Amino acid sequence: MAPGLGCHEIAGTVVESKTGQIKEGQRAIVLPTRGSGGLAEYMVQTPDRILPVPEWGPIDEWVMCQHTGTVLYSVKQMGNIAGTRVAVLGQGGIGLSFTMLAEKQGALQIIGIDPVEARLEKALSVGATNTINPSKDKMYEAIEELTGGEGIDIVVDATGDPEGFGQCIKIVKRWGMFVSFSLTGQGGKVSSFLHQEFMFKAAKIIPTQVAATSQPTKDIRETIALKERGWIDPGVLKSHNLDFSEVQKAYDMYAGHEDGVIKVALSVNGLD
């Protein structure tokens, strides 16, 4: 598995509360602290890390707001992207969230890039105008053709792979913007890029990680509110439902990109 805490996107029902801020019976997304994840029947958490969700709708879809909320923070760092050309490298749950939000904010062209065909199909359904499969297409030539030689104004690294950084430097147009979301470093791999190209492009590079900010829940709460009013639906990212007894199957499926997997919802105590 890539770096990070497995099953760190969690939702459930409050069974006991010692504060008036959170009521028993309330459905909520819960942000775990380091060292704990969602592979448990019960969790103890402070009120500031418990984010209530409405009583309507499947909770296994509301939990996807945690995922997309982290991307909402990153997209805000881009500023006004209306009329721009955006390329998103990686079309897993994070990349698809970037694609979805870029479309909502008026990007002129959104190119989803991923070696998995099922994810490219999903990208088109959530807002991508074009897709590229780098395992089949010549990626840089395809971008040149799709943009009519205009190039990419904003490129996003959502690959989770060390090679993504160098690819983004190569793709972004001169004086463009490069938003880095990926956390990499597994297996001792190092991100590499051509320094001369890096200097020539003079791109604005923005590393984004909402968990490291002073308000790690703010954008997730906003995403919950946006889903509640129907502006966006992160629930479409859920591709599979599995029981806790099938947890190894879920991990294997995710790691192997099997059966069109994007996000797997694991039920520990049953869904409500």
PDB file of C-alpha atoms in Angstrom:
ATOM      1  CA  MET A   1       0.000   0.000   0.000  1.00  0.00           C
ATOM      2  CA  ALA A   2       1.057   3.593  -0.585  1.00  0.00           C
ATOM      3  CA  PRO A   3       2.075   5.784   2.392  1.00  0.00           C
ATOM      4  CA  GLY A   4      -0.691   6.767   4.770  1.00  0.00           C
ATOM      5  CA  LEU A   5      -3.162   5.228   7.155  1.00  0.00           C
ATOM      6  CA  GLY A   6      -5.417   2.605   5.642  1.00  0.00           C
ATOM      7  CA  CYS A   7      -9.163   3.180   6.145  1.00  0.00           C
ATOM      8  CA  HIS A   8      -8.690   6.719   7.408  1.00  0.00           C
ATOM      9  CA  GLU A   9     -11.964   7.852   5.815  1.00  0.00           C
ATOM     10  CA  ILE A  10     -14.569   6.892   8.383  1.00  0.00           C
ATOM     11  CA  ALA A  11     -18.266   7.477   9.020  1.00  0.00           C
ATOM     12  CA  GLY A  12     -20.646   6.019  11.569  1.00  0.00           C
ATOM     13  CA  THR A  13     -23.138   6.751  14.330  1.00  0.00           C
ATOM     14  CA  VAL A  14     -22.338   8.299  17.709  1.00  0.00           C
ATOM     15  CA  VAL A  15     -23.248   5.757  20.423  1.00  0.00           C
ATOM     16  CA  GLU A  16     -22.097   7.765  23.454  1.00  0.00           C
ATOM     17  CA  SER A  17     -21.304  11.446  23.919  1.00  0.00           C
ATOM     18  CA  LYS A  18     -20.015  13.427  26.892  1.00  0.00           C
ATOM     19  CA  THR A  19     -20.477  16.818  25.259  1.00  0.00           C
ATOM     20  CA  GLY A  20     -23.460  18.866  24.178  1.00  0.00           C
ATOM     21  CA  GLN A  21     -21.768  19.575  20.856  1.00  0.00           C
ATOM     22  CA  ILE A  22     -22.370  16.051  19.534  1.00  0.00           C
ATOM     23  CA  LYS A  23     -25.580  14.132  20.217  1.00  0.00           C
ATOM     24  CA  GLU A  24     -25.945  10.377  20.594  1.00  0.00           C
ATOM     25  CA  GLY A  25     -27.462   8.889  17.462  1.00  0.00           C
ATOM     26  CA  GLN A  26     -25.875  11.541  15.256  1.00  0.00           C
ATOM     27  CA  ARG A  27     -24.396  10.263  11.994  1.00  0.00           C
ATOM     28  CA  ALA A  28     -20.980  11.713  11.299  1.00  0.00           C
ATOM     29  CA  ILE A  29     -17.678  11.566   9.478  1.00  0.00           C
ATOM     30  CA  VAL A  30     -14.817  11.035  11.916  1.00  0.00           C
ATOM     31  CA  LEU A  31     -11.225  12.117  11.356  1.00  0.00           C
ATOM     32  CA  PRO A  32      -8.858   9.680  13.074  1.00  0.00           C
ATOM     33  CA  THR A  33      -5.657  10.727  14.764  1.00  0.00           C
ATOM     34  CA  ARG A  34      -2.290   9.246  13.846  1.00  0.00           C
ATOM     35  CA  GLY A  35      -2.014   5.598  14.780  1.00  0.00           C
ATOM     36  CA  SER A  36      -5.708   4.782  14.489  1.00  0.00           C
ATOM     37  CA  GLY A  37      -7.854   3.952  11.504  1.00  0.00           C
ATOM     38  CA  GLY A  38     -11.292   2.740  10.619  1.00  0.00           C
ATOM     39  CA  LEU A  39     -10.694  -0.984  10.962  1.00  0.00           C
ATOM     40  CA  ALA A  40     -12.463  -1.074  14.321  1.00  0.00           C
ATOM     41  CA  GLU A  41     -16.006  -1.416  15.638  1.00  0.00           C
ATOM     42  CA  TYR A  42     -15.723   1.640  17.920  1.00  0.00           C
ATOM     43  CA  MET A  43     -13.567   4.756  18.050  1.00  0.00           C
ATOM     44  CA  VAL A  44     -13.081   7.482  20.648  1.00  0.00           C
ATOM     45  CA  GLN A  45     -12.619  10.969  19.264  1.00  0.00           C
ATOM     46  CA  THR A  46     -12.817  14.626  20.292  1.00  0.00           C
ATOM     47  CA  PRO A  47     -15.750  16.780  19.088  1.00  0.00           C
ATOM     48  CA  ASP A  48     -13.595  18.904  16.780  1.00  0.00           C
ATOM     49  CA  ARG A  49     -12.842  15.827  14.659  1.00  0.00           C
ATOM     50  CA  ILE A  50     -16.461  14.669  14.407  1.00  0.00           C
ATOM     51  CA  LEU A  51     -18.308  16.148  11.423  1.00  0.00           C
ATOM     52  CA  PRO A  52     -22.107  15.606  11.458  1.00  0.00           C
ATOM     53  CA  VAL A  53     -23.830  14.578   8.223  1.00  0.00           C
ATOM     54  CA  PRO A  54     -27.569  14.706   7.411  1.00  0.00           C
ATOM     55  CA  GLU A  55     -29.897  11.895   8.385  1.00  0.00           C
ATOM     56  CA  TRP A  56     -30.885  11.251   4.783  1.00  0.00           C
ATOM     57  CA  GLY A  57     -28.884   9.413   2.141  1.00  0.00           C
ATOM     58  CA  PRO A  58     -26.506   6.423   2.401  1.00  0.00           C
ATOM     59  CA  ILE A  59     -23.725   7.013   4.896  1.00  0.00           C
ATOM     60  CA  ASP A  60     -21.296   5.122   2.636  1.00  0.00           C
ATOM     61  CA  GLU A  61     -21.755   7.979   0.163  1.00  0.00           C
ATOM     62  CA  TRP A  62     -21.533  10.800   2.697  1.00  0.00           C
ATOM     63  CA  VAL A  63     -18.149   9.484   3.842  1.00  0.00           C
ATOM     64  CA  MET A  64     -16.746  10.329   0.400  1.00  0.00           C
ATOM     65  CA  CYS A  65     -17.005  14.010   1.401  1.00  0.00           C
ATOM     66  CA  GLN A  66     -13.909  13.497   3.534  1.00  0.00           C
ATOM     67  CA  HIS A  67     -11.986  12.478   0.449  1.00  0.00           C
ATOM     68  CA  THR A  68     -13.252  15.246  -1.814  1.00  0.00           C
ATOM     69  CA  GLY A  69     -13.010  17.841   0.963  1.00  0.00           C
ATOM     70  CA  THR A  70      -9.231  17.526   1.001  1.00  0.00           C
ATOM     71  CA  VAL A  71      -9.272  18.291  -2.733  1.00  0.00           C
ATOM     72  CA  LEU A  72     -11.582  21.278  -2.252  1.00  0.00           C
ATOM     73  CA  TYR A  73      -8.842  22.872  -0.151  1.00  0.00           C
ATOM     74  CA  SER A  74      -6.296  22.281  -2.915  1.00  0.00           C
ATOM     75  CA  VAL A  75      -8.564  23.654  -5.642  1.00  0.00           C
ATOM     76  CA  LYS A  76      -9.046  26.853  -3.627  1.00  0.00           C
ATOM     77  CA  GLN A  77      -5.292  27.434  -3.827  1.00  0.00           C
ATOM     78  CA  MET A  78      -5.575  27.654  -7.630  1.00  0.00           C
ATOM     79  CA  GLY A  79      -7.653  30.821  -7.540  1.00  0.00           C
ATOM     80  CA  ASN A  80     -10.025  31.566 -10.435  1.00  0.00           C
ATOM     81  CA  ILE A  81      -9.645  28.744 -12.978  1.00  0.00           C
ATOM     82  CA  ALA A  82     -12.521  29.693 -15.292  1.00  0.00           C
ATOM     83  CA  GLY A  83     -11.452  29.453 -18.922  1.00  0.00           C
ATOM     84  CA  THR A  84      -8.214  27.589 -18.205  1.00  0.00           C
ATOM     85  CA  ARG A  85      -6.889  24.277 -19.493  1.00  0.00           C
ATOM     86  CA  VAL A  86      -6.355  21.775 -16.677  1.00  0.00           C
ATOM     87  CA  ALA A  87      -4.654  18.376 -16.739  1.00  0.00           C
ATOM     88  CA  VAL A  88      -5.054  15.958 -13.831  1.00  0.00           C
ATOM     89  CA  LEU A  89      -2.514  13.151 -13.641  1.00  0.00           C
ATOM     90  CA  GLY A  90      -4.120  10.216 -11.858  1.00  0.00           C
ATOM     91  CA  GLN A  91      -7.860   9.503 -11.908  1.00  0.00           C
ATOM     92  CA  GLY A  92      -8.349   7.628  -8.681  1.00  0.00           C
ATOM     93  CA  GLY A  93     -10.655   9.114  -6.055  1.00  0.00           C
ATOM     94  CA  ILE A  94      -8.461  12.173  -5.532  1.00  0.00           C
ATOM     95  CA  GLY A  95      -7.858  12.848  -9.226  1.00  0.00           C
ATOM     96  CA  LEU A  96     -11.545  12.406 -10.023  1.00  0.00           C
ATOM     97  CA  SER A  97     -12.382  14.894  -7.275  1.00  0.00           C
ATOM     98  CA  PHE A  98     -10.047  17.420  -8.923  1.00  0.00           C
ATOM     99  CA  THR A  99     -11.728  16.733 -12.262  1.00  0.00           C
ATOM    100  CA  MET A 100     -15.180  17.148 -10.726  1.00  0.00           C
ATOM    101  CA  LEU A 101     -14.336  20.421  -8.984  1.00  0.00           C
ATOM    102  CA  ALA A 102     -12.465  21.867 -11.968  1.00  0.00           C
ATOM    103  CA  GLU A 103     -15.575  21.316 -14.090  1.00  0.00           C
ATOM    104  CA  LYS A 104     -17.749  22.980 -11.471  1.00  0.00           C
ATOM    105  CA  GLN A 105     -15.462  26.029 -11.460  1.00  0.00           C
ATOM    106  CA  GLY A 106     -15.587  26.601 -15.194  1.00  0.00           C
ATOM    107  CA  ALA A 107     -12.344  25.207 -16.565  1.00  0.00           C
ATOM    108  CA  LEU A 108     -12.389  25.373 -20.360  1.00  0.00           C
ATOM    109  CA  GLN A 109     -10.705  22.003 -20.855  1.00  0.00           C
ATOM    110  CA  ILE A 110     -10.045  19.214 -18.372  1.00  0.00           C
ATOM    111  CA  ILE A 111      -7.790  16.341 -19.410  1.00  0.00           C
ATOM    112  CA  GLY A 112      -7.858  13.243 -17.195  1.00  0.00           C
ATOM    113  CA  ILE A 113      -4.732  11.101 -17.429  1.00  0.00           C
ATOM    114  CA  ASP A 114      -4.547   7.535 -16.112  1.00  0.00           C
ATOM    115  CA  PRO A 115      -3.371   4.093 -17.333  1.00  0.00           C
ATOM    116  CA  VAL A 116      -6.621   2.438 -16.174  1.00  0.00           C
ATOM    117  CA  GLU A 117      -9.406   2.637 -18.777  1.00  0.00           C
ATOM    118  CA  ALA A 118     -12.242   2.269 -16.253  1.00  0.00           C
ATOM    119  CA  ARG A 119     -11.020   5.368 -14.444  1.00  0.00           C
ATOM    120  CA  LEU A 120     -10.859   7.342 -17.674  1.00  0.00           C
ATOM    121  CA  GLU A 121     -14.468   6.406 -18.381  1.00  0.00           C
ATOM    122  CA  LYS A 122     -15.402   7.645 -14.919  1.00  0.00           C
ATOM    123  CA  ALA A 123     -13.465  10.871 -15.520  1.00  0.00           C
ATOM    124  CA  LEU A 124     -15.599  11.656 -18.552  1.00  0.00           C
ATOM    125  CA  SER A 125     -18.741  11.124 -16.490  1.00  0.00           C
ATOM    126  CA  VAL A 126     -17.698  13.643 -13.801  1.00  0.00           C
ATOM    127  CA  GLY A 127     -16.465  16.477 -15.998  1.00  0.00           C
ATOM    128  CA  ALA A 128     -13.362  15.619 -18.038  1.00  0.00           C
ATOM    129  CA  THR A 129     -13.486  16.911 -21.612  1.00  0.00           C
ATOM    130  CA  ASN A 130     -10.708  14.582 -22.772  1.00  0.00           C
ATOM    131  CA  THR A 131      -8.716  11.632 -21.471  1.00  0.00           C
ATOM    132  CA  ILE A 132      -5.296  10.156 -22.144  1.00  0.00           C
ATOM    133  CA  ASN A 133      -4.093   6.643 -21.342  1.00  0.00           C
ATOM    134  CA  PRO A 134      -0.280   6.949 -21.065  1.00  0.00           C
ATOM    135  CA  SER A 135       0.117   3.184 -21.406  1.00  0.00           C
ATOM    136  CA  LYS A 136      -1.410   3.395 -24.894  1.00  0.00           C
ATOM    137  CA  ASP A 137      -0.983   6.993 -26.018  1.00  0.00           C
ATOM    138  CA  LYS A 138       2.073   9.217 -26.378  1.00  0.00           C
ATOM    139  CA  MET A 139       1.088  11.495 -23.523  1.00  0.00           C
ATOM    140  CA  TYR A 140       3.031  14.641 -24.383  1.00  0.00           C
ATOM    141  CA  GLU A 141       2.122  14.520 -28.075  1.00  0.00           C
ATOM    142  CA  ALA A 142      -1.527  13.886 -27.158  1.00  0.00           C
ATOM    143  CA  ILE A 143      -1.594  16.955 -24.900  1.00  0.00           C
ATOM    144  CA  GLU A 144      -0.090  19.076 -27.663  1.00  0.00           C
ATOM    145  CA  GLU A 145      -2.805  17.890 -30.051  1.00  0.00           C
ATOM    146  CA  LEU A 146      -5.724  18.180 -27.608  1.00  0.00           C
ATOM    147  CA  THR A 147      -4.790  21.734 -26.609  1.00  0.00           C
ATOM    148  CA  GLY A 148      -4.058  22.858 -30.148  1.00  0.00           C
ATOM    149  CA  GLY A 149      -0.536  23.703 -29.077  1.00  0.00           C
ATOM    150  CA  GLU A 150      -1.778  25.990 -26.292  1.00  0.00           C
ATOM    151  CA  GLY A 151      -0.441  23.746 -23.523  1.00  0.00           C
ATOM    152  CA  ILE A 152      -1.695  23.223 -19.983  1.00  0.00           C
ATOM    153  CA  ASP A 153      -2.335  26.203 -17.699  1.00  0.00           C
ATOM    154  CA  ILE A 154      -2.750  24.139 -14.537  1.00  0.00           C
ATOM    155  CA  VAL A 155      -1.440  20.624 -13.991  1.00  0.00           C
ATOM    156  CA  VAL A 156      -2.295  18.520 -10.937  1.00  0.00           C
ATOM    157  CA  ASP A 157      -0.260  15.603  -9.610  1.00  0.00           C
ATOM    158  CA  ALA A 158      -2.685  13.097  -8.108  1.00  0.00           C
ATOM    159  CA  THR A 159      -0.670  10.029  -9.151  1.00  0.00           C
ATOM    160  CA  GLY A 160       0.719   9.002  -5.780  1.00  0.00           C
ATOM    161  CA  ASP A 161       3.856   8.062  -7.731  1.00  0.00           C
ATOM    162  CA  PRO A 162       7.299   9.727  -7.550  1.00  0.00           C
ATOM    163  CA  GLU A 163       7.403   9.952 -11.348  1.00  0.00           C
ATOM    164  CA  GLY A 164       4.385  12.248 -11.328  1.00  0.00           C
ATOM    165  CA  PHE A 165       6.387  15.301 -10.259  1.00  0.00           C
ATOM    166  CA  GLY A 166       8.706  15.224 -13.261  1.00  0.00           C
ATOM    167  CA  GLN A 167       5.825  14.515 -15.629  1.00  0.00           C
ATOM    168  CA  CYS A 168       3.956  17.566 -14.348  1.00  0.00           C
ATOM    169  CA  ILE A 169       6.997  19.789 -14.840  1.00  0.00           C
ATOM    170  CA  LYS A 170       7.175  18.578 -18.439  1.00  0.00           C
ATOM    171  CA  ILE A 171       3.446  19.027 -19.097  1.00  0.00           C
ATOM    172  CA  VAL A 172       2.793  22.475 -17.601  1.00  0.00           C
ATOM    173  CA  LYS A 173       3.092  25.443 -19.947  1.00  0.00           C
ATOM    174  CA  ARG A 174       5.647  28.151 -19.307  1.00  0.00           C
ATOM    175  CA  TRP A 175       4.585  30.357 -16.365  1.00  0.00           C
ATOM    176  CA  GLY A 176       1.731  27.974 -15.652  1.00  0.00           C
ATOM    177  CA  MET A 177       0.723  26.381 -12.342  1.00  0.00           C
ATOM    178  CA  PHE A 178       1.590  22.999 -10.871  1.00  0.00           C
ATOM    179  CA  VAL A 179      -0.504  21.782  -7.922  1.00  0.00           C
ATOM    180  CA  SER A 180       1.118  18.918  -6.058  1.00  0.00           C
ATOM    181  CA  PHE A 181      -1.217  16.717  -4.016  1.00  0.00           C
ATOM    182  CA  SER A 182       0.617  13.379  -4.091  1.00  0.00           C
ATOM    183  CA  LEU A 183       2.378  11.957  -1.049  1.00  0.00           C
ATOM    184  CA  THR A 184       5.106   9.652  -2.302  1.00  0.00           C
ATOM    185  CA  GLY A 185       8.276   8.026  -1.043  1.00  0.00           C
ATOM    186  CA  GLN A 186       7.423   4.338  -0.888  1.00  0.00           C
ATOM    187  CA  GLY A 187      10.199   1.892  -1.755  1.00  0.00           C
ATOM    188  CA  GLY A 188      12.917   4.510  -1.509  1.00  0.00           C
ATOM    189  CA  LYS A 189      11.925   6.053  -4.854  1.00  0.00           C
ATOM    190  CA  VAL A 190      12.895   9.674  -5.434  1.00  0.00           C
ATOM    191  CA  SER A 191      11.066  12.167  -7.641  1.00  0.00           C
ATOM    192  CA  SER A 192      13.295  13.306 -10.500  1.00  0.00           C
ATOM    193  CA  PHE A 193      12.977  16.074 -13.083  1.00  0.00           C
ATOM    194  CA  LEU A 194      15.094  17.951 -15.586  1.00  0.00           C
ATOM    195  CA  HIS A 195      16.418  20.985 -13.734  1.00  0.00           C
ATOM    196  CA  GLN A 196      16.886  23.078 -16.880  1.00  0.00           C
ATOM    197  CA  GLU A 197      13.257  22.443 -17.855  1.00  0.00           C
ATOM    198  CA  PHE A 198      12.141  23.233 -14.301  1.00  0.00           C
ATOM    199  CA  MET A 199      13.925  26.597 -14.474  1.00  0.00           C
ATOM    200  CA  PHE A 200      12.707  27.377 -17.988  1.00  0.00           C
ATOM    201  CA  LYS A 201       9.048  26.667 -17.192  1.00  0.00           C
ATOM    202  CA  ALA A 202       9.129  29.045 -14.189  1.00  0.00           C
ATOM    203  CA  ALA A 203       5.826  27.530 -13.092  1.00  0.00           C
ATOM    204  CA  LYS A 204       4.123  28.403  -9.848  1.00  0.00           C
ATOM    205  CA  ILE A 205       4.349  25.232  -7.750  1.00  0.00           C
ATOM    206  CA  ILE A 206       1.831  24.793  -4.937  1.00  0.00           C
ATOM    207  CA  PRO A 207       2.180  21.833  -2.536  1.00  0.00           C
ATOM    208  CA  THR A 208      -1.183  21.265  -0.835  1.00  0.00           C
ATOM    209  CA  GLN A 209      -2.001  19.204   2.248  1.00  0.00           C
ATOM    210  CA  VAL A 210      -5.079  20.248   4.200  1.00  0.00           C
ATOM    211  CA  ALA A 211      -4.218  17.928   7.096  1.00  0.00           C
ATOM    212  CA  ALA A 212      -1.183  20.111   7.833  1.00  0.00           C
ATOM    213  CA  THR A 213      -3.239  23.310   8.109  1.00  0.00           C
ATOM    214  CA  SER A 214      -4.704  24.898  11.234  1.00  0.00           C
ATOM    215  CA  GLN A 215      -8.247  23.998  10.060  1.00  0.00           C
ATOM    216  CA  PRO A 216      -8.097  20.417   8.726  1.00  0.00           C
ATOM    217  CA  THR A 217     -11.879  19.907   8.895  1.00  0.00           C
ATOM    218  CA  LYS A 218     -13.058  23.201   7.351  1.00  0.00           C
ATOM    219  CA  ASP A 219     -13.157  22.110   3.714  1.00  0.00           C
ATOM    220  CA  ILE A 220     -14.638  18.721   4.540  1.00  0.00           C
ATOM    221  CA  ARG A 221     -17.481  20.444   6.383  1.00  0.00           C
ATOM    222  CA  GLU A 222     -17.984  22.691   3.361  1.00  0.00           C
ATOM    223  CA  THR A 223     -18.079  19.662   1.065  1.00  0.00           C
ATOM    224  CA  ILE A 224     -20.768  18.085   3.248  1.00  0.00           C
ATOM    225  CA  ALA A 225     -22.800  21.307   2.910  1.00  0.00           C
ATOM    226  CA  LEU A 226     -22.248  21.400  -0.869  1.00  0.00           C
ATOM    227  CA  LYS A 227     -23.414  17.806  -1.225  1.00  0.00           C
ATOM    228  CA  GLU A 228     -26.428  18.542   0.980  1.00  0.00           C
ATOM    229  CA  ARG A 229     -27.579  21.302  -1.347  1.00  0.00           C
ATOM    230  CA  GLY A 230     -26.863  19.232  -4.469  1.00  0.00           C
ATOM    231  CA  TRP A 231     -23.940  21.240  -5.899  1.00  0.00           C
ATOM    232  CA  ILE A 232     -21.591  18.254  -5.919  1.00  0.00           C
ATOM    233  CA  ASP A 233     -21.927  14.536  -5.150  1.00  0.00           C
ATOM    234  CA  PRO A 234     -18.717  12.830  -4.011  1.00  0.00           C
ATOM    235  CA  GLY A 235     -20.829   9.703  -3.465  1.00  0.00           C
ATOM    236  CA  VAL A 236     -20.381   8.833  -7.153  1.00  0.00           C
ATOM    237  CA  LEU A 237     -16.769   7.923  -6.348  1.00  0.00           C
ATOM    238  CA  LYS A 238     -17.893   4.815  -4.461  1.00  0.00           C
ATOM    239  CA  SER A 239     -17.537   1.852  -6.780  1.00  0.00           C
ATOM    240  CA  HIS A 240     -17.866  -1.137  -4.418  1.00  0.00           C
ATOM    241  CA  ASN A 241     -19.434  -2.186  -1.123  1.00  0.00           C
ATOM    242  CA  LEU A 242     -17.826  -4.992   0.864  1.00  0.00           C
ATOM    243  CA  ASP A 243     -18.265  -6.456   4.342  1.00  0.00           C
ATOM    244  CA  PHE A 244     -15.556  -6.240   6.997  1.00  0.00           C
ATOM    245  CA  SER A 245     -14.992  -9.979   6.574  1.00  0.00           C
ATOM    246  CA  GLU A 246     -13.814  -9.204   3.021  1.00  0.00           C
ATOM    247  CA  VAL A 247     -11.231  -6.609   4.021  1.00  0.00           C
ATOM    248  CA  GLN A 248      -8.322  -8.445   2.382  1.00  0.00           C
ATOM    249  CA  LYS A 249     -10.291  -8.685  -0.842  1.00  0.00           C
ATOM    250  CA  ALA A 250     -10.862  -4.942  -0.664  1.00  0.00           C
ATOM    251  CA  TYR A 251      -7.155  -4.204  -0.215  1.00  0.00           C
ATOM    252  CA  ASP A 252      -6.166  -6.589  -3.012  1.00  0.00           C
ATOM    253  CA  MET A 253      -8.791  -5.125  -5.328  1.00  0.00           C
ATOM    254  CA  TYR A 254      -7.628  -1.577  -4.622  1.00  0.00           C
ATOM    255  CA  ALA A 255      -3.925  -2.358  -4.943  1.00  0.00           C
ATOM    256  CA  GLY A 256      -4.469  -4.255  -8.203  1.00  0.00           C
ATOM    257  CA  HIS A 257      -6.931  -1.769  -9.747  1.00  0.00           C
ATOM    258  CA  GLU A 258      -9.360  -4.647 -10.269  1.00  0.00           C
ATOM    259  CA  ASP A 259     -12.985  -4.568 -11.442  1.00  0.00           C
ATOM    260  CA  GLY A 260     -13.021  -0.821 -12.107  1.00  0.00           C
ATOM    261  CA  VAL A 261     -12.378  -0.050  -8.445  1.00  0.00           C
ATOM    262  CA  ILE A 262     -12.218   3.574  -7.334  1.00  0.00           C
ATOM    263  CA  LYS A 263     -13.384   3.661  -3.722  1.00  0.00           C
ATOM    264  CA  VAL A 264     -14.467   0.655  -1.645  1.00  0.00           C
ATOM    265  CA  ALA A 265     -16.902   1.176   1.233  1.00  0.00           C
ATOM    266  CA  LEU A 266     -16.243  -1.383   3.995  1.00  0.00           C
ATOM    267  CA  SER A 267     -19.099  -2.098   6.397  1.00  0.00           C
ATOM    268  CA  VAL A 268     -17.852  -2.864   9.924  1.00  0.00           C
ATOM    269  CA  ASN A 269     -21.113  -2.844  11.889  1.00  0.00           C
ATOM    270  CA  GLY A 270     -23.575  -2.623   9.018  1.00  0.00           C
ATOM    271  CA  LEU A 271     -24.636   0.494   7.138  1.00  0.00           C
ATOM    272  CA  ASP A 272     -27.357   2.847   8.361  1.00  0.00           C
TER     273      ASP A 272
END
